[in-house]
mmCIF file of C-alpha atoms and ligand atoms in Angstrom:
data_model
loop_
_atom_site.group_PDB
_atom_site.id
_atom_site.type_symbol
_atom_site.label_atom_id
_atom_site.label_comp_id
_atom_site.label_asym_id
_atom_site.label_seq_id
_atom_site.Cartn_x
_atom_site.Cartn_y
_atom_site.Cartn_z
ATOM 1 C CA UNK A 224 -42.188 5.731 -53.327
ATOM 2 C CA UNK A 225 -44.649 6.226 -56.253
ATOM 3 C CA UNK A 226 -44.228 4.444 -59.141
ATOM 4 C CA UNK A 227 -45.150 5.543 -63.026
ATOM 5 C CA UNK A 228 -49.046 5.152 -62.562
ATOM 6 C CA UNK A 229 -48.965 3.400 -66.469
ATOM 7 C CA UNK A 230 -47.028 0.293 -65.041
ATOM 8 C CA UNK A 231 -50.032 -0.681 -62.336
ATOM 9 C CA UNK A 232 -52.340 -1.401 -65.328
ATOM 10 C CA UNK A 233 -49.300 -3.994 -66.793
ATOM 11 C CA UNK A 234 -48.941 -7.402 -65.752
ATOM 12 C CA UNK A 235 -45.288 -8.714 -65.909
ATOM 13 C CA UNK A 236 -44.866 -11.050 -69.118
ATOM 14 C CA UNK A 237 -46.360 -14.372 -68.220
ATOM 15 C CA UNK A 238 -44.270 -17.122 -70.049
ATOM 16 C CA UNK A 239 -45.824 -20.410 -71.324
ATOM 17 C CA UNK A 240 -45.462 -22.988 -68.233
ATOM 18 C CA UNK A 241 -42.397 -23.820 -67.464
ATOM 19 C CA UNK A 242 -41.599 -27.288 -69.012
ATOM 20 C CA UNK A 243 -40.211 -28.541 -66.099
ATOM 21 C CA UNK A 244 -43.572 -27.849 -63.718
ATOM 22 C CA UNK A 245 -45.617 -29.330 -66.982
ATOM 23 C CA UNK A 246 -43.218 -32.913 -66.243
ATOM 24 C CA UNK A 247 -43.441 -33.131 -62.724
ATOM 25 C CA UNK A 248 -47.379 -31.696 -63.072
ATOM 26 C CA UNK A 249 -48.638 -34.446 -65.505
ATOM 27 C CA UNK A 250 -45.850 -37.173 -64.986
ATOM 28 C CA UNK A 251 -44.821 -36.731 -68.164
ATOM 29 C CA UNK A 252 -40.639 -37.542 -69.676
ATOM 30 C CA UNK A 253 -41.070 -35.623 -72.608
ATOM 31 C CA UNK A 254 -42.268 -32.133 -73.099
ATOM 32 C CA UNK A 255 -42.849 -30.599 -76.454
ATOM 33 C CA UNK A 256 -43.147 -27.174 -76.703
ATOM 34 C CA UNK A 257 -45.074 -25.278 -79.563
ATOM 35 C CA UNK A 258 -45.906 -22.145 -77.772
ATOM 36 C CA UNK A 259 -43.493 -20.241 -78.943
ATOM 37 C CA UNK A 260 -42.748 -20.096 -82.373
ATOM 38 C CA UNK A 261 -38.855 -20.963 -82.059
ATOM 39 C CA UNK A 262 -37.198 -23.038 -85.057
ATOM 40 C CA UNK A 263 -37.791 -26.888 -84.577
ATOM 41 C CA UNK A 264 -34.436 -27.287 -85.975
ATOM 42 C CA UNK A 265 -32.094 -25.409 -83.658
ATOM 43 C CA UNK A 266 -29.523 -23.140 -85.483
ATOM 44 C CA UNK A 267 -27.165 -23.552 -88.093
ATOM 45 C CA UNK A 268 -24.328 -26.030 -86.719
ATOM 46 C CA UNK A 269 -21.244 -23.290 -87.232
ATOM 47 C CA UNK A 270 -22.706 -21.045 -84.710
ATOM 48 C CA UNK A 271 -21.706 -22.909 -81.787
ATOM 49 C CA UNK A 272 -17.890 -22.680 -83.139
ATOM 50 C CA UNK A 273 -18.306 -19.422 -83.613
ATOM 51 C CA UNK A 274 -19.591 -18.957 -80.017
ATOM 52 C CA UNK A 275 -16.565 -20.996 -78.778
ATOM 53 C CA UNK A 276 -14.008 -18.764 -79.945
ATOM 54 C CA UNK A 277 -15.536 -15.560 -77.966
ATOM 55 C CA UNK A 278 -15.300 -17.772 -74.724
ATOM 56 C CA UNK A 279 -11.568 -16.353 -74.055
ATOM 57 C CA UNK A 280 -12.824 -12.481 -74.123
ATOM 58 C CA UNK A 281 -15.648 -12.614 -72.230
ATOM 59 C CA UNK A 282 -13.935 -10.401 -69.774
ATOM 60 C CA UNK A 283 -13.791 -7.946 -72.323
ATOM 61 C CA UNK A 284 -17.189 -5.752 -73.448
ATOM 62 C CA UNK A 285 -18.569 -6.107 -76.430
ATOM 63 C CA UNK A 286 -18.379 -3.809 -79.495
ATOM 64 C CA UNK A 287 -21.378 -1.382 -78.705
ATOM 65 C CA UNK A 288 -21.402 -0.524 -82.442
ATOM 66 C CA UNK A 289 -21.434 -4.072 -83.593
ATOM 67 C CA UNK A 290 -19.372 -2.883 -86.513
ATOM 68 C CA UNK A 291 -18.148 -6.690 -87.641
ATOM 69 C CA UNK A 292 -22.375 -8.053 -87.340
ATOM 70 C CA UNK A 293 -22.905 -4.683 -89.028
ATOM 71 C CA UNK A 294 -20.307 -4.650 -91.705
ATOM 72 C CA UNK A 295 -21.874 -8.530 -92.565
ATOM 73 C CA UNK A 296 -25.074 -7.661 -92.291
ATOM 74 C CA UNK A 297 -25.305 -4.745 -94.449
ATOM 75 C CA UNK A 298 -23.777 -7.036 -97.510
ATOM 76 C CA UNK A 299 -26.051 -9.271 -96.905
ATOM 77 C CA UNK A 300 -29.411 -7.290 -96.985
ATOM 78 C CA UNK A 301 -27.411 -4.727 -99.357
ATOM 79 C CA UNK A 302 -27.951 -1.717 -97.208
ATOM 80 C CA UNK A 303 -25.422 0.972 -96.231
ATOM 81 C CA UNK A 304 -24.098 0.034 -92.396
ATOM 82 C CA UNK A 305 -25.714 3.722 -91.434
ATOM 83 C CA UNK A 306 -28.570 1.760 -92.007
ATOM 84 C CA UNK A 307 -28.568 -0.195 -89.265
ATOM 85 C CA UNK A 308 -29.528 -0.480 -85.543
ATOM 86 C CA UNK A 309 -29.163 -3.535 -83.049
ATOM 87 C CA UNK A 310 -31.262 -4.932 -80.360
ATOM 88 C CA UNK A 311 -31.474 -7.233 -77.767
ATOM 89 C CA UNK A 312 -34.132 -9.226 -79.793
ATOM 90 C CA UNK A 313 -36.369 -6.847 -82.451
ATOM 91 C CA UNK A 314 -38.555 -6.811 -78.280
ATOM 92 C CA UNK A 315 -36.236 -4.201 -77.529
ATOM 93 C CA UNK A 316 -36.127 -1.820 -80.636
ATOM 94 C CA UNK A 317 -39.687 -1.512 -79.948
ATOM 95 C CA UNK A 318 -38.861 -0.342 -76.346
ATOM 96 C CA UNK A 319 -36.433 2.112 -77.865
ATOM 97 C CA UNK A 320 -38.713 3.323 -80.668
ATOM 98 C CA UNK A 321 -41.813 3.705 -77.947
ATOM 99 C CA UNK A 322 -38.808 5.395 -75.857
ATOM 100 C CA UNK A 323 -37.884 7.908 -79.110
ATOM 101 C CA UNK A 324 -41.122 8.955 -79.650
ATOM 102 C CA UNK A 325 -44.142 8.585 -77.509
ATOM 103 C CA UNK A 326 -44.575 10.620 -74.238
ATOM 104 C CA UNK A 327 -48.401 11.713 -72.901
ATOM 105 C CA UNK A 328 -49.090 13.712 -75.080
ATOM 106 C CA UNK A 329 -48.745 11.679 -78.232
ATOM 107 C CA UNK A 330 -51.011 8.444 -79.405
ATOM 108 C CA UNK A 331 -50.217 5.507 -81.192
ATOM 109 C CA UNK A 332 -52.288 3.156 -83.473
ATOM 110 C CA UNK A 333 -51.344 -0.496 -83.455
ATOM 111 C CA UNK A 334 -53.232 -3.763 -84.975
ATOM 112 C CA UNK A 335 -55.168 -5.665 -82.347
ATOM 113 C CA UNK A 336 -54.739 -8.982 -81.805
ATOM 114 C CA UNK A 337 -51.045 -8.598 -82.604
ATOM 115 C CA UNK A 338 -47.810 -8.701 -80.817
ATOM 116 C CA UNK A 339 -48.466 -7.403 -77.445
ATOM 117 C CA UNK A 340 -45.052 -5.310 -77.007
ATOM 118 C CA UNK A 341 -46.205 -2.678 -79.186
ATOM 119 C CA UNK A 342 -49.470 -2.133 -76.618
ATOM 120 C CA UNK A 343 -46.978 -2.829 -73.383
ATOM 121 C CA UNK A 344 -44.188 0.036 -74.304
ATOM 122 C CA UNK A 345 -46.391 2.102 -75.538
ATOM 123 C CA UNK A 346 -48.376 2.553 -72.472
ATOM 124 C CA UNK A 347 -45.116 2.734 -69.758
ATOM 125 C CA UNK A 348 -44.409 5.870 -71.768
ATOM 126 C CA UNK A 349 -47.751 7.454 -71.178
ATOM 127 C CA UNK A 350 -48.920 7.178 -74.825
ATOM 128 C CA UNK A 351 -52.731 7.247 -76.210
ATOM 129 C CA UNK A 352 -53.348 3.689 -77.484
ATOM 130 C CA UNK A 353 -55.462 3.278 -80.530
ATOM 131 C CA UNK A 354 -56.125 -0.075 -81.140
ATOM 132 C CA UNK A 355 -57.461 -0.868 -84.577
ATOM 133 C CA UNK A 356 -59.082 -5.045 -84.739
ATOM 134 C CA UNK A 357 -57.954 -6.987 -86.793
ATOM 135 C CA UNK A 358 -60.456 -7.735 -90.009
ATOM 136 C CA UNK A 359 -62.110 -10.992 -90.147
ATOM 137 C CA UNK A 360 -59.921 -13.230 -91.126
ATOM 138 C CA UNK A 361 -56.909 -12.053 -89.392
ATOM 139 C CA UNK A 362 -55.817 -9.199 -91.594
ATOM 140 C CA UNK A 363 -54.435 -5.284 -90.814
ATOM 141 C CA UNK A 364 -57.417 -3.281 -91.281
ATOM 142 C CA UNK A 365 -55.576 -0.811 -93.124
ATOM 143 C CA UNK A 366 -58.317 1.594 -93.355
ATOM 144 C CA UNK A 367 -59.201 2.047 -89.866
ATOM 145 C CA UNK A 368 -55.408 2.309 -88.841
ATOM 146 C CA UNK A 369 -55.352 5.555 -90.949
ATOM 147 C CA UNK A 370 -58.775 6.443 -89.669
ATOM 148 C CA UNK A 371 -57.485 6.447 -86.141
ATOM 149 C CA UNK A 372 -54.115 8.727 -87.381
ATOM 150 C CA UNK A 373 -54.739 12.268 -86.275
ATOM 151 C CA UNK A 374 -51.494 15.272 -85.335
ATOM 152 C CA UNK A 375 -50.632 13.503 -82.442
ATOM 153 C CA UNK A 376 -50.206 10.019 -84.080
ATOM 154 C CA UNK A 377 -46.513 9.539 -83.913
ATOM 155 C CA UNK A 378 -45.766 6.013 -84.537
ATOM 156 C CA UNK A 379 -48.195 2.883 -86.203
ATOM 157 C CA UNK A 380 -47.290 -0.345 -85.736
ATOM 158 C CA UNK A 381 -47.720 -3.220 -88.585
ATOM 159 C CA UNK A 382 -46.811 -6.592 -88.180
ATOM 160 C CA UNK A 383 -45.927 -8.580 -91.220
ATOM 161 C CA UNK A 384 -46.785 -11.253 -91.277
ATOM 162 C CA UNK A 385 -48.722 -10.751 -88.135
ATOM 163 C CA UNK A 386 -48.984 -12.655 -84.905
ATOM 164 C CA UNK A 387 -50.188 -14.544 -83.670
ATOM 165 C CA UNK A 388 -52.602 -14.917 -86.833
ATOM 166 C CA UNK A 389 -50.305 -14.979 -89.635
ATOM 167 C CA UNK A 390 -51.911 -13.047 -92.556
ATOM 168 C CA UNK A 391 -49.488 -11.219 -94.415
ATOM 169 C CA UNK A 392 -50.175 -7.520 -96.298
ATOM 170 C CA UNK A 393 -49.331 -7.402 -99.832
ATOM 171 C CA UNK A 394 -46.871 -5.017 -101.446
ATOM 172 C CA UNK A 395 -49.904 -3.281 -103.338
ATOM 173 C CA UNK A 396 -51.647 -3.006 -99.982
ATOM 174 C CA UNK A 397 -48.865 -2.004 -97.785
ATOM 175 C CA UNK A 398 -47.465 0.658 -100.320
ATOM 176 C CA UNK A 399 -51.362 1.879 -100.887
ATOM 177 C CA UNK A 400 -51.187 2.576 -97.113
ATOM 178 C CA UNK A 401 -47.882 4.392 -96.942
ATOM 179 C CA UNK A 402 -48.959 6.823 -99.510
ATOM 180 C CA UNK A 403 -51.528 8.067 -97.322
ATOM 181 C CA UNK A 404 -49.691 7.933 -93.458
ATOM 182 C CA UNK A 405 -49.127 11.418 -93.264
ATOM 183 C CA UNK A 406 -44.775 11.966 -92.953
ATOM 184 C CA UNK A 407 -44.793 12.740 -89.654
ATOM 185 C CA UNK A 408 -45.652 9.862 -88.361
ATOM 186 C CA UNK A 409 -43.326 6.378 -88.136
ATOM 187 C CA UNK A 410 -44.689 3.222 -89.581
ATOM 188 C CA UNK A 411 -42.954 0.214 -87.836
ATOM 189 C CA UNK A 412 -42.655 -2.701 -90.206
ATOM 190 C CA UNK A 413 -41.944 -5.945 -87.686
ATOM 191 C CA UNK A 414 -41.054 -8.768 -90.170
ATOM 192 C CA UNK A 415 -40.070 -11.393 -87.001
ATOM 193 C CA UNK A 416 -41.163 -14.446 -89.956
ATOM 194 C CA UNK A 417 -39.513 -12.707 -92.962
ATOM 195 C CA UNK A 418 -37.587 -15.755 -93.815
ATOM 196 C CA UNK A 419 -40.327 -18.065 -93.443
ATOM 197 C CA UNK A 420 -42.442 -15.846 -96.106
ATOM 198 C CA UNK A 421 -43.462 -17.372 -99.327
ATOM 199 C CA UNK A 422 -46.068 -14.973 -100.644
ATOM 200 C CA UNK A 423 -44.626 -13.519 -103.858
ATOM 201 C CA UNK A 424 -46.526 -10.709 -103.466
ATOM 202 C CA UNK A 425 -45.012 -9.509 -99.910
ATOM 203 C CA UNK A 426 -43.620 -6.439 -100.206
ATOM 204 C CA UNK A 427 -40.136 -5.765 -100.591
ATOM 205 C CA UNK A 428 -39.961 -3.633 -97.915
ATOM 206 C CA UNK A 429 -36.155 -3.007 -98.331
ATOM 207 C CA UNK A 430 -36.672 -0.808 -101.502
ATOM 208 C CA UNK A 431 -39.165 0.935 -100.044
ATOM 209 C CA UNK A 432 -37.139 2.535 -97.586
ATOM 210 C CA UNK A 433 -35.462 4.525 -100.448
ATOM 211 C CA UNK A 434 -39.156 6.414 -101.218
ATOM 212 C CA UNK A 435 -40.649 6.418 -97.272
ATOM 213 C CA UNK A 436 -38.359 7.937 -94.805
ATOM 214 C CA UNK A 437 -40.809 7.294 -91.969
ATOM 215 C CA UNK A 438 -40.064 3.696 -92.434
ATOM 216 C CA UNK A 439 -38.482 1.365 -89.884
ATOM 217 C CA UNK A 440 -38.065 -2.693 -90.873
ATOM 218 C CA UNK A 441 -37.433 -4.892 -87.952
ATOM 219 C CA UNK A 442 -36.070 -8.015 -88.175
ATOM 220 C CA UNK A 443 -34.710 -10.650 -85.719
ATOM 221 C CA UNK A 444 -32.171 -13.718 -85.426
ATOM 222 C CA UNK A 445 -34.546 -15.827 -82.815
ATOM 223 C CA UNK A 446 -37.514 -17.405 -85.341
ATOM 224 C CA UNK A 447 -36.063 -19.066 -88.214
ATOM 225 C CA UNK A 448 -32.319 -18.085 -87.239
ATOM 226 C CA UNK A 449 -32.791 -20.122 -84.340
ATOM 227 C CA UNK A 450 -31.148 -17.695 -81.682
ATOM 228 C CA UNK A 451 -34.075 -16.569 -79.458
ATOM 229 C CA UNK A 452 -31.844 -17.714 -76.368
ATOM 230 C CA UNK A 453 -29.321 -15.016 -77.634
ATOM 231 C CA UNK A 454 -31.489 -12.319 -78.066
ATOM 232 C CA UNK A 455 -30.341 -10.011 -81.426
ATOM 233 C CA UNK A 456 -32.413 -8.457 -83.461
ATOM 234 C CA UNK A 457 -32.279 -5.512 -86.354
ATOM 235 C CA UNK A 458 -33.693 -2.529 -87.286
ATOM 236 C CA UNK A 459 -33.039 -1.226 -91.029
ATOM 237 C CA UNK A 460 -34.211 2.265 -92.250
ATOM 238 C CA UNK A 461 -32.516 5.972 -93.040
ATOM 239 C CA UNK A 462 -29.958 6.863 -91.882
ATOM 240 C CA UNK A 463 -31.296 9.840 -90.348
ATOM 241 C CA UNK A 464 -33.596 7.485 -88.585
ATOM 242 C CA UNK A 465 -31.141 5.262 -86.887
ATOM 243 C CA UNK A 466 -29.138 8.293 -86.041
ATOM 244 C CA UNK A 467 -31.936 9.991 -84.585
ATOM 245 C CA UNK A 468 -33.108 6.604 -82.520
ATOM 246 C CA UNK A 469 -29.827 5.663 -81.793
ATOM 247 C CA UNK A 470 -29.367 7.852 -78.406
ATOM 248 C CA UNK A 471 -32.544 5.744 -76.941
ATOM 249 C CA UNK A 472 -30.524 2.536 -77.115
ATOM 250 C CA UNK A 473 -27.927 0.944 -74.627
ATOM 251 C CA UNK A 474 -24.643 1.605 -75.414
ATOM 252 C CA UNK A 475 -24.045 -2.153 -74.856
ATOM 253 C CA UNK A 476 -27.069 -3.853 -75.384
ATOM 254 C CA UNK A 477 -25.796 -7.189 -78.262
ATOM 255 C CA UNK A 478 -23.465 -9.364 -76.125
ATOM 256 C CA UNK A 479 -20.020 -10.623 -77.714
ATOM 257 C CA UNK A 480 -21.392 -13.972 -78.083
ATOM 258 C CA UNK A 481 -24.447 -13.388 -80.019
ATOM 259 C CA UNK A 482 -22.906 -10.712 -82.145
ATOM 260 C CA UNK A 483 -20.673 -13.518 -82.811
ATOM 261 C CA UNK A 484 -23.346 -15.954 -83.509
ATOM 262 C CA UNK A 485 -25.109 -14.271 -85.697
ATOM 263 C CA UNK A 486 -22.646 -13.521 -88.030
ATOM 264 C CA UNK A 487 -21.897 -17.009 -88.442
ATOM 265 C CA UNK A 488 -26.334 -17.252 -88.720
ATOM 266 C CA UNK A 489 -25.873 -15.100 -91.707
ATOM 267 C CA UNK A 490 -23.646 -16.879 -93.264
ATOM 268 C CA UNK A 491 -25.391 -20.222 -93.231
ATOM 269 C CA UNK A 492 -28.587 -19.220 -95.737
ATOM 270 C CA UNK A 493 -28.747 -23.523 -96.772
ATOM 271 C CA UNK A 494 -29.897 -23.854 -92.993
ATOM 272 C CA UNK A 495 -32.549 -21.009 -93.458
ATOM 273 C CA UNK A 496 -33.246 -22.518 -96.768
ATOM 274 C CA UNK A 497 -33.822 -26.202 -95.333
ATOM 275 C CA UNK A 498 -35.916 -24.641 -92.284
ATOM 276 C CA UNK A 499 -38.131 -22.760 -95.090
ATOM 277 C CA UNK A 500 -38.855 -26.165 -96.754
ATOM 278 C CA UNK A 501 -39.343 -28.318 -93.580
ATOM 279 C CA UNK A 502 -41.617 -25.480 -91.974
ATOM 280 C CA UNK A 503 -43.771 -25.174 -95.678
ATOM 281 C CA UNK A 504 -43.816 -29.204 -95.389
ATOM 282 C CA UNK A 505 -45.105 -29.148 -91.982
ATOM 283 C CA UNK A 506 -47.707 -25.715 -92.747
ATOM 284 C CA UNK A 507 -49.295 -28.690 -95.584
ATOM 285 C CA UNK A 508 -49.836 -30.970 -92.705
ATOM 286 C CA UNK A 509 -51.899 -28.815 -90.616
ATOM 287 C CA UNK A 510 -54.094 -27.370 -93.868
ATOM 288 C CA UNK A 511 -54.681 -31.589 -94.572
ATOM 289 C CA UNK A 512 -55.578 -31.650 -90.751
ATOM 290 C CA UNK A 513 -57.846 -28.630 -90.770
ATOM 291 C CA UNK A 514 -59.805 -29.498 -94.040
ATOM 292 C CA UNK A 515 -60.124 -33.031 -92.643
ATOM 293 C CA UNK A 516 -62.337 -31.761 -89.963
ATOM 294 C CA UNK A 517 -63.428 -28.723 -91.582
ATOM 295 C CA UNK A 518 -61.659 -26.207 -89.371
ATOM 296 C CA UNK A 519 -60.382 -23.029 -90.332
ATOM 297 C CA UNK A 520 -56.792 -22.054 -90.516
ATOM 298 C CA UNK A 521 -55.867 -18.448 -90.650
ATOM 299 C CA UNK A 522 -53.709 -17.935 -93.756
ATOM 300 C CA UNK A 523 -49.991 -18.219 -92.214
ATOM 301 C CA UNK A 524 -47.262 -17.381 -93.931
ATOM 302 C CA UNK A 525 -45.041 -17.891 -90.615
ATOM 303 C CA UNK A 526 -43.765 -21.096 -88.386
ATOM 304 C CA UNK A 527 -47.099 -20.771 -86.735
ATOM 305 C CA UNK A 528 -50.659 -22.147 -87.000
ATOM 306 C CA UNK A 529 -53.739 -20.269 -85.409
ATOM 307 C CA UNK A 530 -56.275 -23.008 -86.121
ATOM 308 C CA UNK A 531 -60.020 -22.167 -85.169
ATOM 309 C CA UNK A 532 -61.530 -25.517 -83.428
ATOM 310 C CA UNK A 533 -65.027 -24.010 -83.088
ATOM 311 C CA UNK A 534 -65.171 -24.874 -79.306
ATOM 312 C CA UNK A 535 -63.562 -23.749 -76.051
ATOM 313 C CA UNK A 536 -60.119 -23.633 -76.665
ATOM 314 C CA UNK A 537 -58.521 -24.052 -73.057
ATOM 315 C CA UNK A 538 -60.312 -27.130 -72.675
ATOM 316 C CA UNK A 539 -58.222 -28.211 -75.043
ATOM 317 C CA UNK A 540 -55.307 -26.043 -74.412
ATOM 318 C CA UNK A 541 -55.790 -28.490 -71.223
ATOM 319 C CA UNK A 542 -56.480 -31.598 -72.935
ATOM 320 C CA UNK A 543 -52.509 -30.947 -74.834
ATOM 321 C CA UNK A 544 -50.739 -30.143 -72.196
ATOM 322 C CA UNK A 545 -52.026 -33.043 -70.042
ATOM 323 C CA UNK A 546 -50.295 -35.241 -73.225
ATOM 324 C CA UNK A 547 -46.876 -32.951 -73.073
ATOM 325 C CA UNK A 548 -47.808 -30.412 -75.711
ATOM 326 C CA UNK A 549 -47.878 -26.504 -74.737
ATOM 327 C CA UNK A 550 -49.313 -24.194 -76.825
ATOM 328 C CA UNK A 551 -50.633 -21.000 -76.813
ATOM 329 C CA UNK A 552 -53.805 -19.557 -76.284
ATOM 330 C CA UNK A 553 -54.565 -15.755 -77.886
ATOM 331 C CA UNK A 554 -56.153 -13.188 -76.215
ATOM 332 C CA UNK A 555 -59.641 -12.015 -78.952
ATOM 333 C CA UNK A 556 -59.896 -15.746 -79.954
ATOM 334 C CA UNK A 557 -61.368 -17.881 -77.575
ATOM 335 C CA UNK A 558 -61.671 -20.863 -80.111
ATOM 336 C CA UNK A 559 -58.581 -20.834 -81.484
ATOM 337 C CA UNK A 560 -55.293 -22.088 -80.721
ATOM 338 C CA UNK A 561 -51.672 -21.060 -82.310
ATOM 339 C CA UNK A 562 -49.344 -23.864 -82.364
ATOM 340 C CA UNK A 563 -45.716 -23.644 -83.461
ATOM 341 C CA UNK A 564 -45.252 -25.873 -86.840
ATOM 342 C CA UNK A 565 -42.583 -28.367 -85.435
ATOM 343 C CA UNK A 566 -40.941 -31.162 -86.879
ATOM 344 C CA UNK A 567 -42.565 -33.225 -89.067
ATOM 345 C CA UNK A 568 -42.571 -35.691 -86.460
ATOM 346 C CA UNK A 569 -44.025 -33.473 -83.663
ATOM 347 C CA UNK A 570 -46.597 -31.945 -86.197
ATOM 348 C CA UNK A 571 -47.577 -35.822 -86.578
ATOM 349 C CA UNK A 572 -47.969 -36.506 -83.020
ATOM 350 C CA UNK A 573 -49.923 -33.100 -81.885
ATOM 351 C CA UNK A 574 -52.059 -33.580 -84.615
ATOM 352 C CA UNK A 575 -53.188 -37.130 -84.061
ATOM 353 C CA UNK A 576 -54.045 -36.360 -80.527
ATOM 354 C CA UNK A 577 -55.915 -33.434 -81.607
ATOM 355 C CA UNK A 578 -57.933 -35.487 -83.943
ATOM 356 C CA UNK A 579 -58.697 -37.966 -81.171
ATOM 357 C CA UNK A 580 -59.576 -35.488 -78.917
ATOM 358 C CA UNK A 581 -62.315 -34.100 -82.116
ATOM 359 C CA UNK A 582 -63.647 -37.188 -82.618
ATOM 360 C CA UNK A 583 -63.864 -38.318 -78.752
ATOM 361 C CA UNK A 584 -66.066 -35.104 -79.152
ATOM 362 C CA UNK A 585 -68.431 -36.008 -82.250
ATOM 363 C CA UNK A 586 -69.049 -39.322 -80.986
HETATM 364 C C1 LIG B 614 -41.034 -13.180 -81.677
HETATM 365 C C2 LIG B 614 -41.440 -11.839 -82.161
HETATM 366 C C3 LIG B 614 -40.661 -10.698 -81.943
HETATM 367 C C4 LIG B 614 -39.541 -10.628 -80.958
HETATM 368 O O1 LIG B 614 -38.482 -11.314 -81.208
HETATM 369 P P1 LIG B 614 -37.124 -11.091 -80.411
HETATM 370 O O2 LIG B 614 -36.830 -12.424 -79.845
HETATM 371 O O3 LIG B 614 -37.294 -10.052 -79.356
HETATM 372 O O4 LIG B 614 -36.207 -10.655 -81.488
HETATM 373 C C5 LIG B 614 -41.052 -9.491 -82.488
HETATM 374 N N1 LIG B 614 -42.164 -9.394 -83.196
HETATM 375 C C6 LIG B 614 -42.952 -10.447 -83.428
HETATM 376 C C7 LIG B 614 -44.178 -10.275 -84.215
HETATM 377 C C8 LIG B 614 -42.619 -11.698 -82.898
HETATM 378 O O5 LIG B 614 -43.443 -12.732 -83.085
#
């Protein structure tokens, strides 16, 4: 047997600890777990009835086109349902756009640190990476992502807001930036925190779709939603694109029960609303925390916090999970950490252990 050559440089995706080994590890009864940026606050309450009622079909397949999620879903972002391609999670439209159009002889120019499936697809199908850091600061370096575009560029990857830093690109910037991508390549848009945004100068990327064909949004129900255990996520561009992508996708891949869910998701935008004001509540408390101690805090505009400590960061990675909190350390900053913003209560408790373990430090 010989496998692809590509997949011996990959490591299979290592999760955050299982909280179970963390108990029995440490001796700990509680766990909380900030690693990985899931809502605090569950999901809206109707999806579970919503779930219940698919429980009598679940010998039957699902609807491979969606069309009920779609029909829902395209009133609600007012977009035609041509518009519109499903995933299993926004993880696996980025399979099926590295599937569409990357092969050996292409490249590819993604953001680095950022989300690390863009990197992972891209090289299983054989593609050229070009990865482009990150500016100080945390943002897209916009200008050395088109530097790195040549003929064989076929797809650049942006992530707004980004992970795991949490900057977000401006309209002006963003649109700046399409104007000069040369048309045949694809800019992905990822906007995994869209709901958590509250920049008013984030780009309505929606409308832009009407002026840059080469434009795919993704979206996805498992961050503020709440529904990463259900694994849907969206796609939203031409209609020539998502007919032209759509071949690269499973013919089943959204199960009956999370179609199902998320519809009900949709149509619960006071739970998104509440999660919005809880999550800006609990961003406040780790700014107050960082200019307490005179840390830095990388602008978020997501559910996340990547807060520089200025020191080693898996000693205190360590030092958390020995007191039941798992985070997550980034790859490119060894002195940071990015920690989920929980509830207020569990934004309380992290943050008064880190500041014991900062001042057991100073003194
Ligand atoms: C979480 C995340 C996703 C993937 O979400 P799914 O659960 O696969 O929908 C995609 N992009 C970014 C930037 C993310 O943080």
């Amino acid at each position: 047997m010989q496998i692809k050559d590509q997949l011996k440089q990959l490591k299979p995706y290592q999760p955050g600890k299982p909280i179970e080994e963390v108990k029995k590890e440490y001796q700990l009864d509680k766990i909380v777990k900030l690693a990985s940026n899931e809502n605090p606050f569950g999901c809206s309450t109707h999806v579970r009835e919503a779930i219940q009622a698919e429980l009598e079909q679940l010998a039957i397949y699902p609807d491979g086109y969606s069309a009920s999620l779609r029909t829902d879903l395209s009133e609600f972002l007012q977009v035609s349902e041509k518009q519109l391609i499903f995933g299993n999670g926004s993880d696996e439209l980025v399979q099926i756009i590295a599937r569409a159009f990357l092969d050996q002889y292409t490249n590819t120019v993604i953001p680095s640190p950022s989300f690390p499936q863009y990197r992972h697809n891209a090289v299983i199908e054989h593609a050229e990476i070009r990865e482009v850091p990150l500016l100080e600061g945390g943002a897209h370096d916009l200008q050395g992502m088109l530097d790195a575009i040549d003929e064989k560029t076929k797809v650049v990857w942006v992530c707004n807001p980004n992970n795991p830093t949490g900057n977000h690109l401006s309209e002006a910037e963003f649109v700046a930036f399409l104007d000069q991508v040369p048309s045949h390549v694809l800019v992905v848009l990822d906007e995994a925190y869209f709901e958590y945004v509250r920049a008013e100068d984030f780009p309505n990327s929606l409308s832009l779709l009407n002026s840059y064909q080469n434009v795919i949004v993704l979206r996805t129900f498992s961050k503020a939603y709440g529904l990463a255990a259900l694994r849907v996520g969206y796609g939203i561009a031409s209609e020539e694109l998502i007919r032209a992508i759509e071949p690269a996708r499973e013919p089943f891949n959204t199960s009956r029960i999370a179609q199902a869910a998320a519809r009900a998701a949709i149509k619960d935008q006071d739970f998104i609303q509440s999660c919005r004001q809880k999550n800006e509540a609990g961003l406040t408390q780790y700014q107050e925390f960082a200019n307490r101690f005179g840390l830095f805090i990388y602008p978020s505009q997501t559910n996340f916090v990547l807060i520089d400590f200025e020191r080693d960061a898996d000693e205190l990675f360590n030092a958390l999970l020995k007191k039941g909190y798992i985070v997550r350390k980034v790859i490119g900053f060894p002195t940071s950490l990015r920690i989920t913003v929980g509830t207020k209560e569990q934004n309380e408790e992290i943050l008064s252990i880190l500041a014991d373990l900062l001042q057991g430090i100073r003194a």
